[in-house]
Structures are given as structure tokens and as C-alpha cells.
């Protein structure tokens, strides 16, 4: 690979960073870490000299911009959402802009995994996400801190794909692989009752 990526929750971050550092030393490949912990605390890159990049906030567009820059040999040190180690210093570019239109994110290419790991492809249950975020303030959850770190209001932080898009994603998998049960991994699947009623009908 040209890049190795990890996601880190606070509490597990030390283990993730140690593993990432080991991979970097063994393979000599750039390492990027995203997820809640780097979003709350992008300065964590300073504590681990083997980490090359940090992604803060939603990663889809950030990683797409990073991959395109790497593929073309372009400079990526100013991409919003990245903290980049370069020439012995770290450049911080702030958090990534929030994506409010989840339908513009391409369908996930699950063939990358299912084509390589048959046991995953053959599992009767597959996971899907219809949206991101949650407006509630539960003390045990990272969502309130994520909203605060990104400076996003409760009403704008909750984002959902269209019913049509979610059904398309499920049908795409159902047409290729065994699918008996669907697991929705959303932070808050049932909040928007109008959306849920429309989805239930189409589903």
C-alpha cells in the first residue's frame, strides 16, 4: 500500500498509535490516523514522531483529496482537515468542512473486502449506515464532544442519506452477496420519524 490508515477513539488511542508506529517502522509507508481522538486533539501527532498525518472531522473528502494529490505527486500539506508532518514540523489545517449531502459520497466499494475475504462476503448479516451524527448529550458518548470540536450545532450535526440512496446501497450488496439480515450502524437511526416511515415503506 501507499498509505496505512487507522481510526482512533480516546481510550484506545495509545494502542492504535503504537501499532501505527510499528507498521511505519517495519514497512516505511506513510501513516494517517483519523477518528474522534485526533479530531478532539490533533496535537497528538506531536507525541508520536512516526505518525505522518492526522485527519480531523469527516474523512471522505479529505482522503479523496489526499489520495489524488499523492497519485499526482502534488503537495498536500494545505488540504483542509489534515495535520501534516513535513520537514520536521507539523502543519495544522483545521477540521474538514462538514459534508451535509451524504448522497454525493460514492457507494462504498465493499468488493475490496468481500473479494479478498470470502468469510466476510458469505456472512448473512451486512452493516449499513443511513446517516451520521446525533443531537443528544449523553455523557458516555463522543458525539457531543465531536460537535463541540467541529463547532457544529445539534440540528446541523445530524445528517442522513436519502431513502433512495440507502435502498440503492442495500440492493447493490443484495445483488452480489448473501444477505439475510441488515444491521444499521447509525448513531441515531430512528430520530427522523418522517424519514423512517418513508424508508420503511421502500425497504
Tab-separated table of C-alpha atoms in Angstrom:
chain	number	residue	atom	x	y	z
A	1	UNK	CA	0.000	0.000	0.000
A	2	UNK	CA	0.956	3.646	-0.444
A	3	UNK	CA	-0.642	4.707	2.838
A	4	UNK	CA	-1.789	2.972	6.031
A	5	UNK	CA	-4.836	4.345	7.857
A	6	UNK	CA	-6.202	3.877	11.362
A	7	UNK	CA	-9.177	5.209	13.298
A	8	UNK	CA	-8.719	6.060	16.968
A	9	UNK	CA	-11.188	6.504	19.818
A	10	UNK	CA	-9.945	8.138	23.001
A	11	UNK	CA	-9.080	5.365	25.442
A	12	UNK	CA	-7.832	3.082	22.681
A	13	UNK	CA	-5.682	5.709	21.011
A	14	UNK	CA	-2.383	4.747	22.653
A	15	UNK	CA	-2.648	1.193	21.362
A	16	UNK	CA	-3.586	2.456	17.891
A	17	UNK	CA	-0.679	4.883	17.788
A	18	UNK	CA	1.782	2.218	18.942
A	19	UNK	CA	0.555	-0.189	16.266
A	20	UNK	CA	0.726	2.529	13.616
A	21	UNK	CA	4.284	3.399	14.639
A	22	UNK	CA	5.306	-0.270	14.424
A	23	UNK	CA	3.829	-0.543	10.918
A	24	UNK	CA	5.632	2.621	9.832
A	25	UNK	CA	8.994	1.369	11.116
A	26	UNK	CA	8.616	-2.068	9.540
A	27	UNK	CA	7.226	-1.034	6.166
A	28	UNK	CA	8.420	2.547	5.720
A	29	UNK	CA	4.958	3.585	4.473
A	30	UNK	CA	3.255	6.867	5.459
A	31	UNK	CA	0.681	6.541	8.246
A	32	UNK	CA	-2.535	8.541	8.760
A	33	UNK	CA	-4.820	8.414	11.798
A	34	UNK	CA	-8.368	9.770	11.943
A	35	UNK	CA	-11.457	9.363	14.088
A	36	UNK	CA	-12.685	11.027	17.265
A	37	UNK	CA	-9.406	11.269	19.185
A	38	UNK	CA	-7.392	13.117	16.516
A	39	UNK	CA	-10.404	15.349	15.862
A	40	UNK	CA	-10.556	16.331	19.558
A	41	UNK	CA	-6.810	16.570	19.913
A	42	UNK	CA	-4.912	16.975	16.607
A	43	UNK	CA	-1.795	17.884	18.588
A	44	UNK	CA	-1.463	14.181	19.407
A	45	UNK	CA	0.640	13.939	16.251
A	46	UNK	CA	3.382	15.774	18.181
A	47	UNK	CA	3.591	12.913	20.693
A	48	UNK	CA	4.225	10.247	18.053
A	49	UNK	CA	7.017	11.139	15.606
A	50	UNK	CA	6.267	8.092	13.427
A	51	UNK	CA	2.799	9.386	12.525
A	52	UNK	CA	2.812	11.363	9.269
A	53	UNK	CA	-0.761	12.647	9.005
A	54	UNK	CA	-3.842	13.279	11.137
A	55	UNK	CA	-7.371	13.597	9.738
A	56	UNK	CA	-9.750	15.843	11.708
A	57	UNK	CA	-13.501	15.551	11.119
A	58	UNK	CA	-15.301	13.752	8.274
A	59	UNK	CA	-12.674	11.884	6.296
A	60	UNK	CA	-14.272	11.035	2.944
A	61	UNK	CA	-13.421	14.250	1.090
A	62	UNK	CA	-10.146	14.744	2.963
A	63	UNK	CA	-8.885	11.289	1.992
A	64	UNK	CA	-10.071	11.695	-1.601
A	65	UNK	CA	-8.124	14.950	-1.885
A	66	UNK	CA	-5.102	13.348	-0.225
A	67	UNK	CA	-5.134	10.288	-2.496
A	68	UNK	CA	-5.459	12.433	-5.626
A	69	UNK	CA	-2.564	14.609	-4.502
A	70	UNK	CA	-0.388	11.591	-3.702
A	71	UNK	CA	-1.213	9.962	-7.048
A	72	UNK	CA	-0.256	13.093	-8.987
A	73	UNK	CA	2.773	13.911	-6.835
A	74	UNK	CA	1.183	17.193	-5.759
A	75	UNK	CA	1.653	18.992	-2.455
A	76	UNK	CA	-0.950	18.016	0.133
A	77	UNK	CA	0.278	19.956	3.145
A	78	UNK	CA	-2.523	22.539	2.881
A	79	UNK	CA	-5.530	20.216	2.490
A	80	UNK	CA	-8.280	21.231	4.974
A	81	UNK	CA	-8.834	18.535	7.597
A	82	UNK	CA	-5.222	17.376	7.673
A	83	UNK	CA	-2.359	17.879	10.078
A	84	UNK	CA	0.794	17.013	8.154
A	85	UNK	CA	4.325	16.305	9.370
A	86	UNK	CA	6.805	17.734	6.902
A	87	UNK	CA	10.452	18.779	7.164
A	88	UNK	CA	10.485	18.148	10.913
A	89	UNK	CA	7.446	20.299	11.706
A	90	UNK	CA	3.659	19.849	11.719
A	91	UNK	CA	1.280	21.935	9.626
A	92	UNK	CA	-2.267	22.160	11.026
A	93	UNK	CA	-5.070	22.903	8.552
A	94	UNK	CA	-8.047	22.747	10.913
A	95	UNK	CA	-11.016	20.390	10.741
A	96	UNK	CA	-12.534	19.220	7.487
A	97	UNK	CA	-15.658	21.014	6.240
A	98	UNK	CA	-18.822	19.134	7.219
A	99	UNK	CA	-20.471	17.262	4.355
A	100	UNK	CA	-24.206	17.941	4.509
A	101	UNK	CA	-25.070	15.974	1.356
A	102	UNK	CA	-24.257	12.339	2.091
A	103	UNK	CA	-25.753	11.261	-1.239
A	104	UNK	CA	-22.728	12.751	-3.001
A	105	UNK	CA	-20.421	10.195	-1.359
A	106	UNK	CA	-19.935	7.265	-3.781
A	107	UNK	CA	-21.274	3.842	-2.833
A	108	UNK	CA	-18.691	2.072	-0.657
A	109	UNK	CA	-16.601	-0.403	-2.635
A	110	UNK	CA	-17.174	-3.441	-0.459
A	111	UNK	CA	-15.755	-5.666	-3.189
A	112	UNK	CA	-12.317	-4.664	-1.885
A	113	UNK	CA	-13.051	-6.687	1.254
A	114	UNK	CA	-15.582	-9.222	0.055
A	115	UNK	CA	-13.449	-10.139	-2.949
A	116	UNK	CA	-10.491	-10.884	-0.692
A	117	UNK	CA	-12.166	-12.331	2.413
A	118	UNK	CA	-14.775	-14.909	1.465
A	119	UNK	CA	-15.964	-15.364	5.046
A	120	UNK	CA	-16.993	-11.685	5.104
A	121	UNK	CA	-18.764	-11.969	1.760
A	122	UNK	CA	-20.659	-15.066	2.914
A	123	UNK	CA	-21.841	-13.624	6.233
A	124	UNK	CA	-25.660	-13.416	6.169
A	125	UNK	CA	-25.618	-10.063	8.004
A	126	UNK	CA	-24.188	-6.921	6.414
A	127	UNK	CA	-23.792	-3.464	8.006
A	128	UNK	CA	-25.031	-0.193	6.573
A	129	UNK	CA	-25.193	3.424	7.717
A	130	UNK	CA	-28.063	5.725	6.745
A	131	UNK	CA	-26.638	8.812	8.415
A	132	UNK	CA	-24.075	10.447	10.671
A	133	UNK	CA	-24.270	12.245	13.971
A	134	UNK	CA	-26.577	12.548	16.956
A	135	UNK	CA	-28.063	15.656	18.632
A	136	UNK	CA	-28.104	14.306	22.195
A	137	UNK	CA	-25.632	14.939	25.021
A	138	UNK	CA	-25.052	11.507	26.568
A	139	UNK	CA	-22.027	11.637	28.877
A	140	UNK	CA	-20.679	8.262	27.721
A	141	UNK	CA	-20.580	9.167	24.004
A	142	UNK	CA	-18.127	11.034	21.796
A	143	UNK	CA	-20.823	12.786	19.745
A	144	UNK	CA	-21.276	15.900	21.963
A	145	UNK	CA	-17.512	16.403	22.025
A	146	UNK	CA	-17.332	15.907	18.275
A	147	UNK	CA	-19.953	18.618	17.734
A	148	UNK	CA	-18.018	20.946	20.010
A	149	UNK	CA	-14.684	20.213	18.344
A	150	UNK	CA	-16.154	20.912	14.904
A	151	UNK	CA	-18.249	23.893	16.029
A	152	UNK	CA	-21.482	22.397	14.665
A	153	UNK	CA	-24.973	22.926	16.105
A	154	UNK	CA	-27.105	19.953	17.138
A	155	UNK	CA	-29.586	20.432	14.297
A	156	UNK	CA	-26.875	20.501	11.615
A	157	UNK	CA	-24.772	17.664	13.010
A	158	UNK	CA	-27.452	15.034	12.340
A	159	UNK	CA	-27.206	14.136	8.635
A	160	UNK	CA	-28.929	11.372	6.669
A	161	UNK	CA	-28.744	9.873	3.221
A	162	UNK	CA	-31.892	9.915	1.123
A	163	UNK	CA	-34.201	6.900	1.258
A	164	UNK	CA	-33.439	6.200	-2.400
A	165	UNK	CA	-29.698	6.203	-1.755
A	166	UNK	CA	-29.909	3.823	1.230
A	167	UNK	CA	-32.125	1.373	-0.664
A	168	UNK	CA	-29.727	1.531	-3.622
A	169	UNK	CA	-26.809	0.670	-1.347
A	170	UNK	CA	-28.624	-2.333	0.145
A	171	UNK	CA	-29.820	-3.558	-3.260
A	172	UNK	CA	-26.278	-3.240	-4.605
A	173	UNK	CA	-24.999	-5.668	-1.980
A	174	UNK	CA	-28.032	-7.953	-2.140
A	175	UNK	CA	-27.447	-8.380	-5.874
A	176	UNK	CA	-23.887	-9.597	-5.349
A	177	UNK	CA	-23.640	-11.332	-1.973
A	178	UNK	CA	-25.692	-13.345	0.532
A	179	UNK	CA	-27.884	-11.000	2.578
A	180	UNK	CA	-30.453	-12.254	5.088
A	181	UNK	CA	-30.165	-9.554	7.773
A	182	UNK	CA	-29.373	-5.858	7.627
A	183	UNK	CA	-27.663	-4.095	10.540
A	184	UNK	CA	-27.941	-0.307	10.659
A	185	UNK	CA	-24.879	1.057	12.452
A	186	UNK	CA	-26.096	4.655	12.740
A	187	UNK	CA	-25.569	6.672	15.895
A	188	UNK	CA	-29.266	7.613	15.756
A	189	UNK	CA	-31.348	5.602	13.261
A	190	UNK	CA	-34.875	6.399	14.461
A	191	UNK	CA	-34.770	10.137	15.172
A	192	UNK	CA	-36.366	11.431	11.967
A	193	UNK	CA	-39.787	9.759	12.030
A	194	UNK	CA	-40.840	11.104	8.615
A	195	UNK	CA	-37.682	9.734	7.006
A	196	UNK	CA	-38.106	6.436	8.863
A	197	UNK	CA	-41.686	5.978	7.663
A	198	UNK	CA	-40.652	6.642	4.065
A	199	UNK	CA	-37.713	4.286	4.367
A	200	UNK	CA	-39.787	1.517	5.963
A	201	UNK	CA	-42.180	1.639	3.024
A	202	UNK	CA	-39.410	1.420	0.436
A	203	UNK	CA	-37.474	-1.197	2.423
